[in-house]
PDB file of C-alpha atoms in Angstrom:
ATOM      1  CA  MET C  30       0.159  -0.245  -0.014  1.00  0.00           C
ATOM      2  CA  MET C  31       1.454   3.060  -0.617  1.00  0.00           C
ATOM      3  CA  GLN C  32       1.845   6.284   1.700  1.00  0.00           C
ATOM      4  CA  THR C  33       0.200   9.079   1.725  1.00  0.00           C
ATOM      5  CA  LYS C  34       2.036  12.624   3.112  1.00  0.00           C
ATOM      6  CA  TYR C  35      -1.824  14.181   3.163  1.00  0.00           C
ATOM      7  CA  PRO C  36      -5.394  13.274   3.984  1.00  0.00           C
ATOM      8  CA  THR C  37      -6.727  15.429   0.934  1.00  0.00           C
ATOM      9  CA  GLY C  38      -5.639  17.508  -1.814  1.00  0.00           C
ATOM     10  CA  LEU C  39      -7.503  20.237  -4.440  1.00  0.00           C
ATOM     11  CA  MET C  40      -6.353  19.839  -7.917  1.00  0.00           C
ATOM     12  CA  TRP C  41      -7.411  23.185 -10.423  1.00  0.00           C
ATOM     13  CA  PHE C  42      -7.874  21.707 -13.640  1.00  0.00           C
ATOM     14  CA  ARG C  43      -6.871  25.435 -15.238  1.00  0.00           C
ATOM     15  CA  ARG C  44      -5.865  24.812 -18.948  1.00  0.00           C
ATOM     16  CA  ASP C  45      -5.281  20.453 -19.566  1.00  0.00           C
ATOM     17  CA  LEU C  46      -8.549  19.364 -19.239  1.00  0.00           C
ATOM     18  CA  ARG C  47      -6.751  15.753 -19.261  1.00  0.00           C
ATOM     19  CA  HIS C  48      -7.402  13.270 -16.800  1.00  0.00           C
ATOM     20  CA  PHE C  49      -5.155  11.062 -18.182  1.00  0.00           C
ATOM     21  CA  ASP C  50      -1.370  12.110 -18.739  1.00  0.00           C
ATOM     22  CA  ASN C  51      -1.570  15.170 -16.250  1.00  0.00           C
ATOM     23  CA  ALA C  52       1.431  15.875 -14.426  1.00  0.00           C
ATOM     24  CA  THR C  53      -0.296  17.872 -11.852  1.00  0.00           C
ATOM     25  CA  LEU C  54      -3.191  14.776 -11.376  1.00  0.00           C
ATOM     26  CA  HIS C  55      -0.693  12.388 -10.738  1.00  0.00           C
ATOM     27  CA  ALA C  56       1.402  14.321  -8.516  1.00  0.00           C
ATOM     28  CA  ALA C  57      -1.697  15.079  -5.927  1.00  0.00           C
ATOM     29  CA  LEU C  58      -2.859  11.232  -6.618  1.00  0.00           C
ATOM     30  CA  SER C  59       0.153  10.290  -4.973  1.00  0.00           C
ATOM     31  CA  GLN C  60       0.845  12.506  -2.306  1.00  0.00           C
ATOM     32  CA  CYS C  61      -3.040  12.673  -1.082  1.00  0.00           C
ATOM     33  CA  ALA C  62      -5.499   9.682   0.336  1.00  0.00           C
ATOM     34  CA  GLN C  63      -7.963  11.949  -1.579  1.00  0.00           C
ATOM     35  CA  VAL C  64      -8.160  14.695  -4.329  1.00  0.00           C
ATOM     36  CA  HIS C  65     -10.999  16.645  -4.889  1.00  0.00           C
ATOM     37  CA  CYS C  66     -10.968  18.010  -8.368  1.00  0.00           C
ATOM     38  CA  VAL C  67     -11.957  21.662  -9.330  1.00  0.00           C
ATOM     39  CA  PHE C  68     -12.589  23.719 -12.619  1.00  0.00           C
ATOM     40  CA  VAL C  69     -13.104  27.211 -12.521  1.00  0.00           C
ATOM     41  CA  PHE C  70     -15.133  28.806 -15.165  1.00  0.00           C
ATOM     42  CA  ASP C  71     -13.194  32.280 -13.810  1.00  0.00           C
ATOM     43  CA  LYS C  72     -15.122  35.977 -14.596  1.00  0.00           C
ATOM     44  CA  THR C  73     -13.026  38.070 -14.638  1.00  0.00           C
ATOM     45  CA  ILE C  74     -11.738  36.515 -18.104  1.00  0.00           C
ATOM     46  CA  LEU C  75     -15.547  34.977 -18.763  1.00  0.00           C
ATOM     47  CA  ASP C  76     -17.530  38.392 -17.867  1.00  0.00           C
ATOM     48  CA  GLU C  77     -15.003  40.400 -20.911  1.00  0.00           C
ATOM     49  CA  LEU C  78     -16.541  38.149 -22.970  1.00  0.00           C
ATOM     50  CA  PRO C  79     -20.028  38.501 -25.906  1.00  0.00           C
ATOM     51  CA  PRO C  80     -22.953  35.506 -24.017  1.00  0.00           C
ATOM     52  CA  ALA C  81     -22.292  33.023 -26.443  1.00  0.00           C
ATOM     53  CA  ASP C  82     -18.979  32.892 -27.328  1.00  0.00           C
ATOM     54  CA  ARG C  83     -17.657  29.347 -29.171  1.00  0.00           C
ATOM     55  CA  ARG C  84     -15.017  28.782 -26.876  1.00  0.00           C
ATOM     56  CA  VAL C  85     -16.869  28.865 -24.143  1.00  0.00           C
ATOM     57  CA  GLU C  86     -18.949  26.338 -25.566  1.00  0.00           C
ATOM     58  CA  PHE C  87     -15.860  24.629 -26.204  1.00  0.00           C
ATOM     59  CA  ILE C  88     -14.556  24.582 -22.717  1.00  0.00           C
ATOM     60  CA  TRP C  89     -17.924  23.936 -21.107  1.00  0.00           C
ATOM     61  CA  GLU C  90     -17.932  20.128 -23.272  1.00  0.00           C
ATOM     62  CA  SER C  91     -14.683  19.219 -22.009  1.00  0.00           C
ATOM     63  CA  VAL C  92     -15.336  19.968 -18.980  1.00  0.00           C
ATOM     64  CA  GLN C  93     -18.347  18.186 -19.243  1.00  0.00           C
ATOM     65  CA  GLU C  94     -16.576  14.614 -20.963  1.00  0.00           C
ATOM     66  CA  LEU C  95     -13.315  16.248 -18.229  1.00  0.00           C
ATOM     67  CA  ASP C  96     -16.208  15.444 -15.268  1.00  0.00           C
ATOM     68  CA  ALA C  97     -17.308  11.736 -16.614  1.00  0.00           C
ATOM     69  CA  ALA C  98     -13.730  10.214 -16.821  1.00  0.00           C
ATOM     70  CA  LEU C  99     -13.457  11.445 -13.282  1.00  0.00           C
ATOM     71  CA  ARG C 100     -16.289   9.326 -12.111  1.00  0.00           C
ATOM     72  CA  GLN C 101     -15.181   6.866 -14.572  1.00  0.00           C
ATOM     73  CA  PHE C 102     -11.690   6.449 -13.146  1.00  0.00           C
ATOM     74  CA  SER C 103     -12.343   6.696  -9.560  1.00  0.00           C
ATOM     75  CA  GLY C 104     -15.109   4.069  -9.895  1.00  0.00           C
ATOM     76  CA  GLN C 105     -17.498   6.531  -7.528  1.00  0.00           C
ATOM     77  CA  ALA C 106     -20.287   8.594  -9.279  1.00  0.00           C
ATOM     78  CA  THR C 107     -20.203  11.482  -6.730  1.00  0.00           C
ATOM     79  CA  ALA C 108     -16.217  11.894  -7.455  1.00  0.00           C
ATOM     80  CA  GLY C 109     -16.673  14.244 -10.067  1.00  0.00           C
ATOM     81  CA  LEU C 110     -15.681  17.864 -11.317  1.00  0.00           C
ATOM     82  CA  ILE C 111     -16.244  20.054  -8.630  1.00  0.00           C
ATOM     83  CA  VAL C 112     -16.968  23.094 -11.477  1.00  0.00           C
ATOM     84  CA  CYS C 113     -17.112  26.680 -10.528  1.00  0.00           C
ATOM     85  CA  HIS C 114     -18.534  30.198 -11.835  1.00  0.00           C
ATOM     86  CA  ALA C 115     -16.775  32.685  -9.897  1.00  0.00           C
ATOM     87  CA  ILE C 116     -13.535  34.203  -9.260  1.00  0.00           C
ATOM     88  CA  ALA C 117     -10.594  32.076  -9.259  1.00  0.00           C
ATOM     89  CA  GLN C 118      -8.825  34.385  -6.482  1.00  0.00           C
ATOM     90  CA  GLU C 119     -11.447  34.460  -4.115  1.00  0.00           C
ATOM     91  CA  VAL C 120     -12.746  30.298  -4.506  1.00  0.00           C
ATOM     92  CA  ILE C 121      -9.544  28.646  -4.555  1.00  0.00           C
ATOM     93  CA  PRO C 122      -8.715  29.408  -1.210  1.00  0.00           C
ATOM     94  CA  GLN C 123     -12.267  28.822  -0.231  1.00  0.00           C
ATOM     95  CA  LEU C 124     -12.331  25.089  -1.938  1.00  0.00           C
ATOM     96  CA  ALA C 125      -9.064  24.655  -0.490  1.00  0.00           C
ATOM     97  CA  GLU C 126     -10.122  25.431   2.766  1.00  0.00           C
ATOM     98  CA  GLN C 127     -12.978  23.842   3.263  1.00  0.00           C
TER      99      GLN C 127
END
């Protein structure tokens, strides 16, 4: 059995929305007994874009695929991606505290 350093960790998906071959996710999983994964639709970026932006639609589809992949990878239906629409600079520290 692998020994972990931390009981819980938070992994923030920012640009690389892959669950496979993801160095940051691998590091989190190897150092933490439980890893919570999050993606933030950052309001500081989105508020500057038009309401119907195809780039955001593409990211939303990718986030949904990542969520499904994480659930399948973990084997637990409740272990998907935490998705927030917030200011990342504010919400990430809040999630880390929780």
